[in-house]
Structure formats: C-alpha cells, structure tokens
mmCIF file with all atom_site columns, C-alpha atoms in Angstrom:
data_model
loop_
_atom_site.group_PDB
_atom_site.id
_atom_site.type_symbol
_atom_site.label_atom_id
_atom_site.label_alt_id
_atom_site.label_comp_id
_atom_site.label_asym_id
_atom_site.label_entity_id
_atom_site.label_seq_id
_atom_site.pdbx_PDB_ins_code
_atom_site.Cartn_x
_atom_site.Cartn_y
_atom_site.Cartn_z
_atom_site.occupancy
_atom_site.B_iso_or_equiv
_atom_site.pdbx_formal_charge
_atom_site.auth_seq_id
_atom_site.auth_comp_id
_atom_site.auth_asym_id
_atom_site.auth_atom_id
_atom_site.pdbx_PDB_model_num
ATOM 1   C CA . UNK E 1 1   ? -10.242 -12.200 2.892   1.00 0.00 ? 13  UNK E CA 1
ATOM 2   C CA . UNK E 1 2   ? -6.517  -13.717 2.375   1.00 0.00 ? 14  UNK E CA 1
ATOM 3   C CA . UNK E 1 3   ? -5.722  -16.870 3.315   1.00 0.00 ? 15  UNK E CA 1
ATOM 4   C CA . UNK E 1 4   ? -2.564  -16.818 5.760   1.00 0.00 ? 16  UNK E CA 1
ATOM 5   C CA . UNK E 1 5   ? -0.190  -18.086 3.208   1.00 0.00 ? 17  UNK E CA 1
ATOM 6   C CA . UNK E 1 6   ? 3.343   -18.667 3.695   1.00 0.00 ? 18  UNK E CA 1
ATOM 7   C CA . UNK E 1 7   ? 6.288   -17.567 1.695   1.00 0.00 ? 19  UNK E CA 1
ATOM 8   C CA . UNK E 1 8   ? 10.361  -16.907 2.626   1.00 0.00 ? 20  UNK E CA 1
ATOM 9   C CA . UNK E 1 9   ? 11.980  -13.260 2.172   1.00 0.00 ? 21  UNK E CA 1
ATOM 10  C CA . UNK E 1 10  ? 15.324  -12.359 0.651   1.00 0.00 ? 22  UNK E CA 1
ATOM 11  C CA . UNK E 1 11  ? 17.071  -14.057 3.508   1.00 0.00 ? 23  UNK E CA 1
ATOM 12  C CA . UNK E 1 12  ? 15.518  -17.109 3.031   1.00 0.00 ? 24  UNK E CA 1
ATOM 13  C CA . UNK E 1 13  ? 13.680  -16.466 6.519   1.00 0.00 ? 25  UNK E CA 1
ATOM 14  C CA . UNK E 1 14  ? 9.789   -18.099 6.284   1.00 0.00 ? 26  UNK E CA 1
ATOM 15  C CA . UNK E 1 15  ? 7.263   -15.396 6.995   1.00 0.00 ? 27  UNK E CA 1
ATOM 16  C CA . UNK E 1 16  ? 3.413   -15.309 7.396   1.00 0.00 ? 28  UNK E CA 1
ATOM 17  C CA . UNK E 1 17  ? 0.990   -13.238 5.448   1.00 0.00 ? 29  UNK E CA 1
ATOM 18  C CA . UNK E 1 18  ? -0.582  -12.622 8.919   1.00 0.00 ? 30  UNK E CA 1
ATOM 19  C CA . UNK E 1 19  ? 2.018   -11.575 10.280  1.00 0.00 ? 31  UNK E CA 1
ATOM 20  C CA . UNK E 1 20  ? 2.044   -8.493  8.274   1.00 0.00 ? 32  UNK E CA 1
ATOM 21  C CA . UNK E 1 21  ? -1.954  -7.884  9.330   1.00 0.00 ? 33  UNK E CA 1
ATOM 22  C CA . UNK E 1 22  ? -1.374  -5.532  12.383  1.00 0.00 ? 34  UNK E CA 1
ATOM 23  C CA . UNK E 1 23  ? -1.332  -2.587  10.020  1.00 0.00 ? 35  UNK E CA 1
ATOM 24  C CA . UNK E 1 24  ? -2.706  -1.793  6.566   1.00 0.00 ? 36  UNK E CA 1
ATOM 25  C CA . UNK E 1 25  ? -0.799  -3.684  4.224   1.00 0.00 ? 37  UNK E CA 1
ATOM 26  C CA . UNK E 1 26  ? -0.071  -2.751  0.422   1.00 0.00 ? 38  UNK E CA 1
ATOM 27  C CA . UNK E 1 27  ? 0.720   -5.855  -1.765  1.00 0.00 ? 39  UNK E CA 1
ATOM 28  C CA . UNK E 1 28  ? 2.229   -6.180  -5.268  1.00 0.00 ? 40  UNK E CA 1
ATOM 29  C CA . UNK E 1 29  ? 2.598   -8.553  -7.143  1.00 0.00 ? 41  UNK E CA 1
ATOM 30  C CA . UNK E 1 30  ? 5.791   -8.990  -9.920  1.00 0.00 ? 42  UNK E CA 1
ATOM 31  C CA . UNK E 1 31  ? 8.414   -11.212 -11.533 1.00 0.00 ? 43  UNK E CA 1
ATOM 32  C CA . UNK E 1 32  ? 12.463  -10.034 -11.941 1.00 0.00 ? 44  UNK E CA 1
ATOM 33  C CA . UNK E 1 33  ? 12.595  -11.277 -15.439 1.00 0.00 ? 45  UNK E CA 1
ATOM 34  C CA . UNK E 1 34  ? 10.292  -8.358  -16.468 1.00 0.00 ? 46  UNK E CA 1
ATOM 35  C CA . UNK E 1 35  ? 11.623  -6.169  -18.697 1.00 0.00 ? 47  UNK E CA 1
ATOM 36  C CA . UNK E 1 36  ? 9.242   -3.353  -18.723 1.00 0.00 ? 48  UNK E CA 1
ATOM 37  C CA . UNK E 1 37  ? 6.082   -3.209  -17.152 1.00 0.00 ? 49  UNK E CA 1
ATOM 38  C CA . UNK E 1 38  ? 6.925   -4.722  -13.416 1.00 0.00 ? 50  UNK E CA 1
ATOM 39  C CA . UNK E 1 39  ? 9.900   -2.352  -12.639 1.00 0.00 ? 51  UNK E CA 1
ATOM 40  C CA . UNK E 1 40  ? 7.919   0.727   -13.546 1.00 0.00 ? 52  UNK E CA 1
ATOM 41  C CA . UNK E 1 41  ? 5.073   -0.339  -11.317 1.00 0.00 ? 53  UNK E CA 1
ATOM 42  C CA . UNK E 1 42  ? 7.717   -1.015  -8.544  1.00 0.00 ? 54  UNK E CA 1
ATOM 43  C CA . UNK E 1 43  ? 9.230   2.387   -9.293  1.00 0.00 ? 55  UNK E CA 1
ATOM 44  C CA . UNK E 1 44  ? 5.413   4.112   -9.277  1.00 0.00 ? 56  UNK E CA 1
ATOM 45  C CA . UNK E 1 45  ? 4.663   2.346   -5.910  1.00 0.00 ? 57  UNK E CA 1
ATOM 46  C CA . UNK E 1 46  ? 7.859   3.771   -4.203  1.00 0.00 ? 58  UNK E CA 1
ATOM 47  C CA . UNK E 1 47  ? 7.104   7.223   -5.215  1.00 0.00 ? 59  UNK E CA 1
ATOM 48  C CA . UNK E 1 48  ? 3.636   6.587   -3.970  1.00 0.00 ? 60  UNK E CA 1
ATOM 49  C CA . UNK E 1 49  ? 4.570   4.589   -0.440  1.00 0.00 ? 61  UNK E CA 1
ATOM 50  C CA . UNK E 1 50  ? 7.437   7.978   -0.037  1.00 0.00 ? 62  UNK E CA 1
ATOM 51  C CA . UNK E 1 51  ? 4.670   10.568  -0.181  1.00 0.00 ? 63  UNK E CA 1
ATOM 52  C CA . UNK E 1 52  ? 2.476   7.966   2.294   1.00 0.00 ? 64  UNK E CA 1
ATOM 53  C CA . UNK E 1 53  ? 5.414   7.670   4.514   1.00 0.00 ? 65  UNK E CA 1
ATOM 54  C CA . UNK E 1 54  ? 6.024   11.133  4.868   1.00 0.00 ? 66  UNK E CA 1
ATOM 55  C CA . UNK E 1 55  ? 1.699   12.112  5.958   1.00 0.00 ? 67  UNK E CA 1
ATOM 56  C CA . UNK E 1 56  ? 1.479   8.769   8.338   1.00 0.00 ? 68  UNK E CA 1
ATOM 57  C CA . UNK E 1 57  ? 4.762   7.820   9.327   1.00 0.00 ? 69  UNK E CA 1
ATOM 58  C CA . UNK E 1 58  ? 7.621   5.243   8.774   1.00 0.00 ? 70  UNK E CA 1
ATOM 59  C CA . UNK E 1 59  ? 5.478   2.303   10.512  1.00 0.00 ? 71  UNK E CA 1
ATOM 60  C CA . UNK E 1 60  ? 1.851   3.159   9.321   1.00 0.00 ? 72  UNK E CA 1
ATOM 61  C CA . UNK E 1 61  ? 1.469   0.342   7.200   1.00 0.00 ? 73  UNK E CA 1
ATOM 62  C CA . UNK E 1 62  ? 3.410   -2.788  5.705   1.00 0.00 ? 74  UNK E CA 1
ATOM 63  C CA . UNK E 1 63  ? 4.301   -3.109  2.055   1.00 0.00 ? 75  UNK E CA 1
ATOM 64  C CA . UNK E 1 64  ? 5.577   -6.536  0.519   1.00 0.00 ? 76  UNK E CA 1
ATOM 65  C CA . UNK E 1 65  ? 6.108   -7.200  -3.393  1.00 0.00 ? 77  UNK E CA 1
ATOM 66  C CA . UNK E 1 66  ? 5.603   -10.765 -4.524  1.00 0.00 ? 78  UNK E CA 1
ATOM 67  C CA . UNK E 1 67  ? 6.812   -12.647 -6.841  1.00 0.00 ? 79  UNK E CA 1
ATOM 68  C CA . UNK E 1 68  ? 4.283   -14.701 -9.185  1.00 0.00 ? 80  UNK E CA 1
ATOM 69  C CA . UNK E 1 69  ? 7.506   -16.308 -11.397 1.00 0.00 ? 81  UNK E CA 1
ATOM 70  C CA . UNK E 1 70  ? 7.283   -19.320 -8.478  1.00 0.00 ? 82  UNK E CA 1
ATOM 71  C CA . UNK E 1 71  ? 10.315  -21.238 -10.645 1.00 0.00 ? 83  UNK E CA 1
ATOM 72  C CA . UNK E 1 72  ? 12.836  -18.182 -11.028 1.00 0.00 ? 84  UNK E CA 1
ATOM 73  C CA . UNK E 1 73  ? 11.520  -15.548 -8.641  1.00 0.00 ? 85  UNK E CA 1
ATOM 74  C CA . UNK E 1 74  ? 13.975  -16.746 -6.177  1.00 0.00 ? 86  UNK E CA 1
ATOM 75  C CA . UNK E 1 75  ? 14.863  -15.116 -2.873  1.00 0.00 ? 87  UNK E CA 1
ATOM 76  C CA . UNK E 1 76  ? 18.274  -13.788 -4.215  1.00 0.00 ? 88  UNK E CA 1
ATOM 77  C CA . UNK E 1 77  ? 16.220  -13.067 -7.300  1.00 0.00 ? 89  UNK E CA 1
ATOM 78  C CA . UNK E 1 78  ? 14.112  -11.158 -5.339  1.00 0.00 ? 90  UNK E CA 1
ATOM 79  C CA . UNK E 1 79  ? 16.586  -9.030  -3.463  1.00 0.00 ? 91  UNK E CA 1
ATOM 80  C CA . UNK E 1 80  ? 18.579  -8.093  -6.676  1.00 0.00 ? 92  UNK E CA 1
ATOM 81  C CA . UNK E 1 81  ? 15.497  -6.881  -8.294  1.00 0.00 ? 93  UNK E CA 1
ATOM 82  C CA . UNK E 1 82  ? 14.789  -4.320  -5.367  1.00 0.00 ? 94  UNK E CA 1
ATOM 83  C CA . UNK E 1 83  ? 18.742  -3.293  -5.241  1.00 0.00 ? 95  UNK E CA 1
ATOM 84  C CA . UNK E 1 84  ? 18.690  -3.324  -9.171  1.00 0.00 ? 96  UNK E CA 1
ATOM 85  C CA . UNK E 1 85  ? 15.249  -0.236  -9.146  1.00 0.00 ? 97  UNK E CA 1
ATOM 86  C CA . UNK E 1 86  ? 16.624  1.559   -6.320  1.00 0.00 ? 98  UNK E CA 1
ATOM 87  C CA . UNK E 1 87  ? 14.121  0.374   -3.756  1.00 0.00 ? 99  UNK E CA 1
ATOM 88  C CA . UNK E 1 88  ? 15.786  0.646   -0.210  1.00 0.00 ? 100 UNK E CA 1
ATOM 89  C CA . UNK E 1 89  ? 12.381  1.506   1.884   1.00 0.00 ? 101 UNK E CA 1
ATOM 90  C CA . UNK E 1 90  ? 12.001  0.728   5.722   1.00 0.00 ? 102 UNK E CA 1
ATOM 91  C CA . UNK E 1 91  ? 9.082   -1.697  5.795   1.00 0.00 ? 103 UNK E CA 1
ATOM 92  C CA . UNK E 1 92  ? 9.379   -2.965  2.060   1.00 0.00 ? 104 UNK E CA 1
ATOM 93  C CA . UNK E 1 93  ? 9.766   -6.873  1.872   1.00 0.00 ? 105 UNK E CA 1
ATOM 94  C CA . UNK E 1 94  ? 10.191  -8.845  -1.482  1.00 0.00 ? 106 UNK E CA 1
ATOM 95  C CA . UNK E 1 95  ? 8.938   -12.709 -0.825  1.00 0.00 ? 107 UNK E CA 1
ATOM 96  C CA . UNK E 1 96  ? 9.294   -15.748 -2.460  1.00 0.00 ? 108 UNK E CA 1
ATOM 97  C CA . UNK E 1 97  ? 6.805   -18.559 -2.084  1.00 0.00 ? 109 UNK E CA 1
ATOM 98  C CA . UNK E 1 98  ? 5.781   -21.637 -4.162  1.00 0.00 ? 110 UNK E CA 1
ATOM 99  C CA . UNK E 1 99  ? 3.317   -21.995 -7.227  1.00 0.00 ? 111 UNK E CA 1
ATOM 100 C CA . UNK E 1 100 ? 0.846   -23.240 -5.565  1.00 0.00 ? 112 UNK E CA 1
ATOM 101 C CA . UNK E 1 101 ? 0.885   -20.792 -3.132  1.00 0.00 ? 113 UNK E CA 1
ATOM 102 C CA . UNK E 1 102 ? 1.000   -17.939 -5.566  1.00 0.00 ? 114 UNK E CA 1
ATOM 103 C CA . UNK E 1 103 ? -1.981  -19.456 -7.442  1.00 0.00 ? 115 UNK E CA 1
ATOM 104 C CA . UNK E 1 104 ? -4.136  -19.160 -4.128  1.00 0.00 ? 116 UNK E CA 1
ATOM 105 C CA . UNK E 1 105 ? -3.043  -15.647 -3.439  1.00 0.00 ? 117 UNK E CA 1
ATOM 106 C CA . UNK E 1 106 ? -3.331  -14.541 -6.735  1.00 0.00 ? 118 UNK E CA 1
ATOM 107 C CA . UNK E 1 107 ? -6.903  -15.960 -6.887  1.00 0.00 ? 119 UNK E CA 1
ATOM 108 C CA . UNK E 1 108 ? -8.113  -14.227 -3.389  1.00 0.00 ? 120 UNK E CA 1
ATOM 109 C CA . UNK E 1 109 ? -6.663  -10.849 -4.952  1.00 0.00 ? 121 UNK E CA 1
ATOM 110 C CA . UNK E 1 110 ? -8.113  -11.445 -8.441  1.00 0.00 ? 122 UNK E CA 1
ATOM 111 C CA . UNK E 1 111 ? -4.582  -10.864 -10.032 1.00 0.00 ? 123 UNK E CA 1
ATOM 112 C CA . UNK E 1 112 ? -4.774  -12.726 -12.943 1.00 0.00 ? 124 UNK E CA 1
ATOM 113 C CA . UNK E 1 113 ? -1.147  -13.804 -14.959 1.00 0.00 ? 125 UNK E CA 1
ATOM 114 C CA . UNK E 1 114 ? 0.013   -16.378 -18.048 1.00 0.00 ? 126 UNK E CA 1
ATOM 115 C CA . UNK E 1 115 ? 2.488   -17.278 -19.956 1.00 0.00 ? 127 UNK E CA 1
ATOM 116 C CA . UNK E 1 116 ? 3.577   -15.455 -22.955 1.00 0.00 ? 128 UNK E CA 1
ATOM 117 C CA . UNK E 1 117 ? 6.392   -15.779 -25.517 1.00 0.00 ? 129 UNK E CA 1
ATOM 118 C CA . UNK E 1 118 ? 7.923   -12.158 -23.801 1.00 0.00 ? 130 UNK E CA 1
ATOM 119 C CA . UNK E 1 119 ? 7.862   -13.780 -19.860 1.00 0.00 ? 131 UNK E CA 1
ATOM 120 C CA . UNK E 1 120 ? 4.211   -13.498 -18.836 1.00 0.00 ? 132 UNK E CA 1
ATOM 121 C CA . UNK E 1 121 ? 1.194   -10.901 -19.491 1.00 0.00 ? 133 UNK E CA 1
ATOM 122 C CA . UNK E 1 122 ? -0.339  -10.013 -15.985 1.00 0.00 ? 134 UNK E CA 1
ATOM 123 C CA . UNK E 1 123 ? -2.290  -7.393  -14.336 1.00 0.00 ? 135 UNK E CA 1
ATOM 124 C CA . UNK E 1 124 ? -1.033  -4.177  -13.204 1.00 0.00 ? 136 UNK E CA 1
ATOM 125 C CA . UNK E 1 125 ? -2.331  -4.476  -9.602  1.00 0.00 ? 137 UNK E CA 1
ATOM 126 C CA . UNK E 1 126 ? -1.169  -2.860  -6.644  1.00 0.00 ? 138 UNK E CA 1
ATOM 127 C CA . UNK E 1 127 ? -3.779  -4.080  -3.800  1.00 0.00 ? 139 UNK E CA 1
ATOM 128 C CA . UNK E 1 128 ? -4.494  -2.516  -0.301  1.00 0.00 ? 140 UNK E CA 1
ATOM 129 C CA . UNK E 1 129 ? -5.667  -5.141  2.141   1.00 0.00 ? 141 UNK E CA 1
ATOM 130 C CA . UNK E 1 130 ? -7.019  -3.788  5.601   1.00 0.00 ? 142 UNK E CA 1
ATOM 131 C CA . UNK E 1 131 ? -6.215  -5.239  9.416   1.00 0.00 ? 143 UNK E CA 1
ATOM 132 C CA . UNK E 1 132 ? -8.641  -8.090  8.853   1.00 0.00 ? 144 UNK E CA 1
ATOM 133 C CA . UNK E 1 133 ? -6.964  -9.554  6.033   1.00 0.00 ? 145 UNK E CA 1
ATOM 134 C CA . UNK E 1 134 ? -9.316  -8.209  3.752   1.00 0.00 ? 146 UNK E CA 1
ATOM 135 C CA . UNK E 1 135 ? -9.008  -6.498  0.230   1.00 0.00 ? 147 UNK E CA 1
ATOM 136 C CA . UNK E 1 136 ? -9.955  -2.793  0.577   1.00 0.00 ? 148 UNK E CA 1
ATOM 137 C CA . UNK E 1 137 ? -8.985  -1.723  -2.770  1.00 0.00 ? 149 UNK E CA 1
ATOM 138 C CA . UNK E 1 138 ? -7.092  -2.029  -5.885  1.00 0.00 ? 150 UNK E CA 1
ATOM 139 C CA . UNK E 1 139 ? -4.907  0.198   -7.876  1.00 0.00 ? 151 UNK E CA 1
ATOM 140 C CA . UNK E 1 140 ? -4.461  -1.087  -11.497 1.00 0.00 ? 152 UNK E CA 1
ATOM 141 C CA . UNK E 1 141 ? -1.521  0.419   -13.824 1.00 0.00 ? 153 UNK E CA 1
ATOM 142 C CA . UNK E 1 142 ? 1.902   0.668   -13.707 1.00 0.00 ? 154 UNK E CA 1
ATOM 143 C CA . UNK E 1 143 ? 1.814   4.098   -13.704 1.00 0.00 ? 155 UNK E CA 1
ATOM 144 C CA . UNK E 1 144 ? -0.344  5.720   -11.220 1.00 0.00 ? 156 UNK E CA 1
ATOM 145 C CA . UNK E 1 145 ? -0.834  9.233   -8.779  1.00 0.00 ? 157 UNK E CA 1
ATOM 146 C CA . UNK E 1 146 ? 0.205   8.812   -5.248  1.00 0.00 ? 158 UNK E CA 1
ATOM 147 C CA . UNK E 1 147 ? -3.176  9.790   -3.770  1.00 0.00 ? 159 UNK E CA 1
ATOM 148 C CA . UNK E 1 148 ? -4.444  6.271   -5.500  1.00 0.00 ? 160 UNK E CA 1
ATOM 149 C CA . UNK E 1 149 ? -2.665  4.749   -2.802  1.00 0.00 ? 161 UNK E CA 1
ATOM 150 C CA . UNK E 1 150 ? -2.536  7.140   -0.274  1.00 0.00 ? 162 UNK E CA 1
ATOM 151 C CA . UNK E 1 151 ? -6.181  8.385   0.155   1.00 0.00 ? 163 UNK E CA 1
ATOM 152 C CA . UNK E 1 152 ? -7.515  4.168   0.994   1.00 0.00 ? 164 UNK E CA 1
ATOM 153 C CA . UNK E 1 153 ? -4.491  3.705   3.118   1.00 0.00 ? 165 UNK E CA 1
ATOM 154 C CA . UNK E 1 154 ? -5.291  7.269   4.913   1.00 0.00 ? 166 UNK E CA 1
ATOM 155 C CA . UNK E 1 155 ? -9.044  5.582   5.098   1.00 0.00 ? 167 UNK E CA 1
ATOM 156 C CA . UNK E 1 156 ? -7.495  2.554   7.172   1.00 0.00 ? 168 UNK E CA 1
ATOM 157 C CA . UNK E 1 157 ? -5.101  4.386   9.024   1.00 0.00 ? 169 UNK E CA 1
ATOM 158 C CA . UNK E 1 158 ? -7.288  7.344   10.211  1.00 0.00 ? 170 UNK E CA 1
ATOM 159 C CA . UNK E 1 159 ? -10.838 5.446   9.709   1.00 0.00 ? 171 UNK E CA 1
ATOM 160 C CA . UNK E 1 160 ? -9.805  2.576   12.194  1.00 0.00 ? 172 UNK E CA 1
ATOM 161 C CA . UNK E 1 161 ? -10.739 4.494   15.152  1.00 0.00 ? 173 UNK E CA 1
ATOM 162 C CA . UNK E 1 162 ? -13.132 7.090   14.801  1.00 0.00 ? 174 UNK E CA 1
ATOM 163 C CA . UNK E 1 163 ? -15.311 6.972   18.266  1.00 0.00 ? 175 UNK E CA 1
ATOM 164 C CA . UNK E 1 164 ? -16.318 10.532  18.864  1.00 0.00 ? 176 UNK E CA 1
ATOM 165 C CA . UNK E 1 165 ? -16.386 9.812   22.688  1.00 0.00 ? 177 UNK E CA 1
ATOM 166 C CA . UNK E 1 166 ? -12.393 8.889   22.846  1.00 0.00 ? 178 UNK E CA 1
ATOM 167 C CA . UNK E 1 167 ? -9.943  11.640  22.283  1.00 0.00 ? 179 UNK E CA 1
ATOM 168 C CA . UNK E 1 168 ? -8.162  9.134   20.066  1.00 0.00 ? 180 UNK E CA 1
ATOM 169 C CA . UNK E 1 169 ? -10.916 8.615   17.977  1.00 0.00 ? 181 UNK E CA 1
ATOM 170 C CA . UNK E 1 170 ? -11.327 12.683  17.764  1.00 0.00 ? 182 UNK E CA 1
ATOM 171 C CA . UNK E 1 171 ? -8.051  13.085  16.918  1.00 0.00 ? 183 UNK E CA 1
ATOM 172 C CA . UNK E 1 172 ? -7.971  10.500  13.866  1.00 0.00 ? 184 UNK E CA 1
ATOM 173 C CA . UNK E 1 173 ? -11.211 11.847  12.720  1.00 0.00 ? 185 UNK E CA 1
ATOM 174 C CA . UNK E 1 174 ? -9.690  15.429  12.717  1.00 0.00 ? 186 UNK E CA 1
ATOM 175 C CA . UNK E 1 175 ? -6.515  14.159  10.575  1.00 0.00 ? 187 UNK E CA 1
ATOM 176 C CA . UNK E 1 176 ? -8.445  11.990  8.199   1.00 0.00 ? 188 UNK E CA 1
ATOM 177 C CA . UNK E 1 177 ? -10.566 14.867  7.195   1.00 0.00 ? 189 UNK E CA 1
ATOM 178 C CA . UNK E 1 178 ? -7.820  17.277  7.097   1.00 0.00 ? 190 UNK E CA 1
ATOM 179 C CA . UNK E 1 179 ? -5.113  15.424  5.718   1.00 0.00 ? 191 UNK E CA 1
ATOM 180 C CA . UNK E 1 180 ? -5.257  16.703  2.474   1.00 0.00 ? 192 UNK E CA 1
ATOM 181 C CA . UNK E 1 181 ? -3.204  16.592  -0.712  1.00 0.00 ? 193 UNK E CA 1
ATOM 182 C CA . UNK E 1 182 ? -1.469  19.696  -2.432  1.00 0.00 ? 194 UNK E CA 1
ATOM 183 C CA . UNK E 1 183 ? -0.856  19.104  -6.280  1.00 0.00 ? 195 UNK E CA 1
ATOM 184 C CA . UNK E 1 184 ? 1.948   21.850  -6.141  1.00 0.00 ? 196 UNK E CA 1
ATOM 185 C CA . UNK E 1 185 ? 4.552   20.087  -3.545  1.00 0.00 ? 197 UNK E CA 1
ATOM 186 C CA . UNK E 1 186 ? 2.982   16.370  -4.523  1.00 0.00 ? 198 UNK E CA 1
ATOM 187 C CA . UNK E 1 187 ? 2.931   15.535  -1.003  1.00 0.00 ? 199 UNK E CA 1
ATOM 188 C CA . UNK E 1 188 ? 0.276   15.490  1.781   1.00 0.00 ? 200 UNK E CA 1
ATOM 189 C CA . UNK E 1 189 ? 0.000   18.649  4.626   1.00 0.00 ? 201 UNK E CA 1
ATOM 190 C CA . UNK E 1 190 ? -2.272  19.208  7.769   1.00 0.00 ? 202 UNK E CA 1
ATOM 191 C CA . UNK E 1 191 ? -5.414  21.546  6.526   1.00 0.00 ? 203 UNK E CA 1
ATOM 192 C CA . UNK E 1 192 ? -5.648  24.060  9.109   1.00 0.00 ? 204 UNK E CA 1
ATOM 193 C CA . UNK E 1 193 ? -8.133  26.332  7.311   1.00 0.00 ? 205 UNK E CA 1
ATOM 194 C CA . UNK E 1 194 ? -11.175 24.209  8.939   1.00 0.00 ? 206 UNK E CA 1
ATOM 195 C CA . UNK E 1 195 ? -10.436 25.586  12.040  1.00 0.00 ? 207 UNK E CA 1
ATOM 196 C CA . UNK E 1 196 ? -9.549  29.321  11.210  1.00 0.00 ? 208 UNK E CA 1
ATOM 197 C CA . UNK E 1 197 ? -13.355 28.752  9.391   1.00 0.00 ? 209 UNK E CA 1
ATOM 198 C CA . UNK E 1 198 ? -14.595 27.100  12.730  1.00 0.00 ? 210 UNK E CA 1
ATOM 199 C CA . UNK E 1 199 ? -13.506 30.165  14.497  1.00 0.00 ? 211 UNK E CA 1
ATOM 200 C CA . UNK E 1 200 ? -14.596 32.907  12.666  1.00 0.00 ? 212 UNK E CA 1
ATOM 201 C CA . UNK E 1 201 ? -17.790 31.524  12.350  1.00 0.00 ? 213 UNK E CA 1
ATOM 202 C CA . UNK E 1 202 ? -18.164 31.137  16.492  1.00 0.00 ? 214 UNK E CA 1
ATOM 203 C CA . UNK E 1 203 ? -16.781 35.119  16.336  1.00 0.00 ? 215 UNK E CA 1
ATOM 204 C CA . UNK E 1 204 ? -19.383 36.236  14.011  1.00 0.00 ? 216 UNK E CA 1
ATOM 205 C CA . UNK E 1 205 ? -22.202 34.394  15.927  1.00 0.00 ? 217 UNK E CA 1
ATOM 206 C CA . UNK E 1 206 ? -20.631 35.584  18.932  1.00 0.00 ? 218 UNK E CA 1
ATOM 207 C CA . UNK E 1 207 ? -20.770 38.981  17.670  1.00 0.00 ? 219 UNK E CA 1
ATOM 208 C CA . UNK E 1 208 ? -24.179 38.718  16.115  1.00 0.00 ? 220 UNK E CA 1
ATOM 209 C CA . UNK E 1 209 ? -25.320 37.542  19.492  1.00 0.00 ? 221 UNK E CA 1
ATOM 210 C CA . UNK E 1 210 ? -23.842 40.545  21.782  1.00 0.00 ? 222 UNK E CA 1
#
C-alpha cells in the first residue's frame, strides 16, 4: 500500500496521492532530461490510456507521471515535458515532489533508479494501483501492448462490484467478461456473441423439450 505522499503539479498547486484513490490510478514514473527511454514510455502509455479511455470512459481512472529527477524535475519542467511528447489527456497530471519523497514512493512501488554518466538508469515501470492505495500490477518496458494496461485496469473498474444480487453488480460482471479486445482495430468492443450463444442454446433446449 502507498503512503499518502505529497507532491505539487505543473501549477505549482500541492496535491495528495490520496486524493487520486477514488478510482484506479496508473502511475509512472520519469525524469525530462531523458533522452530516450522516458519519452517513449510516456508516448507507449498514451497510446495505451487512449484505447482505455475509449472502452471505460474519460473519468474511469486517474493517471499521474512523476518525476524521480527531485533537483531538476521541476513543475515547469514537468509541464514542458508533457507539451514537448504531445501529451494533452483529460485526467493526466505530471507532479513534482521532493527527494525524499520520491525515495519513499519509489520504494513502496519497487521502482528502482541511479545515477549514471547519461542522466540516470531506472526501471521501465508503469504501475496500476487499485482504490485502496494498493499496487495491483506492474507493466515493465517502454514499449508495451495496450491490453497490458487495459485488461488490470478493466479488472478494477469492472471487478469492483460484482454482487450477483445488485443489477449493478450484474451489469459490471456482464462488461468485464465481454469487454474484449480486437487485434484488427487495436481498440476494445462489447462481445455480443455470448448472448446470441445464450440464446440459441435456450432455443435448442426449448425445441428439444417441445
């Protein structure tokens, strides 16, 4: 589980970790100095949090990218880095917090980073952290498939409320077993074959029976 750390976005507003708990929230961890590896993580994960967006909605879940460069990774830093890869998405904050708090975070995610003669060498982590504050899973690479992503945050988003005797918890149960991926479009799409199977079935038996 995270600690409820506290860092300041690109407007130099404080914010909460918490604060960002009443949804699924995906957390990344970068620094603007890098050259190579960080932007095309960035780039993967908005390409990733697009297809998500487009199955769950605009305000399924949070997103925040971090940075772990404490000294340079500066709110105005921060904000040209996300203007400078094209990243303009609803929901998406980039934070800037203090080494020491960095260190702790980093350490409850297991991201591990240190000093090199290029910037730093780091992990590749994108991490998915559920309503409770707790780490549900962890992408690693800079380059990675949307479903990655998509299928643990469908878990949380679906998988949250799954009492068969509410019609809420039918419904989410329905759409996290048919909320499926297609390969050809790269996006996500409502199965509806499960029912056209559900039916013929009761048809046949019908049938069977008269």
């Amino acid at each position: 589980r995270l600690g409820d750390y506290h860092f300041v976005d690109t407007n130099n507003k404080p914010v909460s970790l918490a604060s960002y708990l009443n949804k699924p929230l995906v957390i990344s961890l970068v620094y603007t100095s890098c050259a190579d590896i960080c932007p095309m993580v960035s780039e993967t994960l908005a390409n990733a949090v697009d297809v998500a967006r487009d199955a769950f909605g605009d305000e399924s879940f949070g997103i925040v990218s971090i940075g772990f460069d404490a000294r340079n990774d500066t709110p105005s830093r921060m904000r040209s880095y996300a203007a400078s890869h094209g990243i303009n998405i609803s929901g998406w904050t980039f934070l800037s917090g203090d080494a020491a708090t960095v260190d702790r975070l980093s350490r409850d995610l297991g991201f591990t980073f240190r000093p090199s003669p290029q910037g730093f060498d780091h992990l590749s982590q994108t991490s998915v952290i559920d309503t409770d504050g707790r780490v549900y899973r962890h992408i690693y690479g800079a380059d990675f498939e949307a479903p990655l992503l998509v299928e643990p945050l469908k878990q949380l988003i679906y998988g949250g409320c799954i009492e068969m005797s509410s019609i809420d918890g039918l419904i989410n149960r329905v759409k996290l077993f048919c909320t499926l991926y297609d390969p050809a479009s790269g996006k996500y799409r409502f199965d509806y074959s499960i029912f056209i199977a559900i039916v013929m079935g009761a048809l046949s038996l019908s049938g069977i029976g008269i």
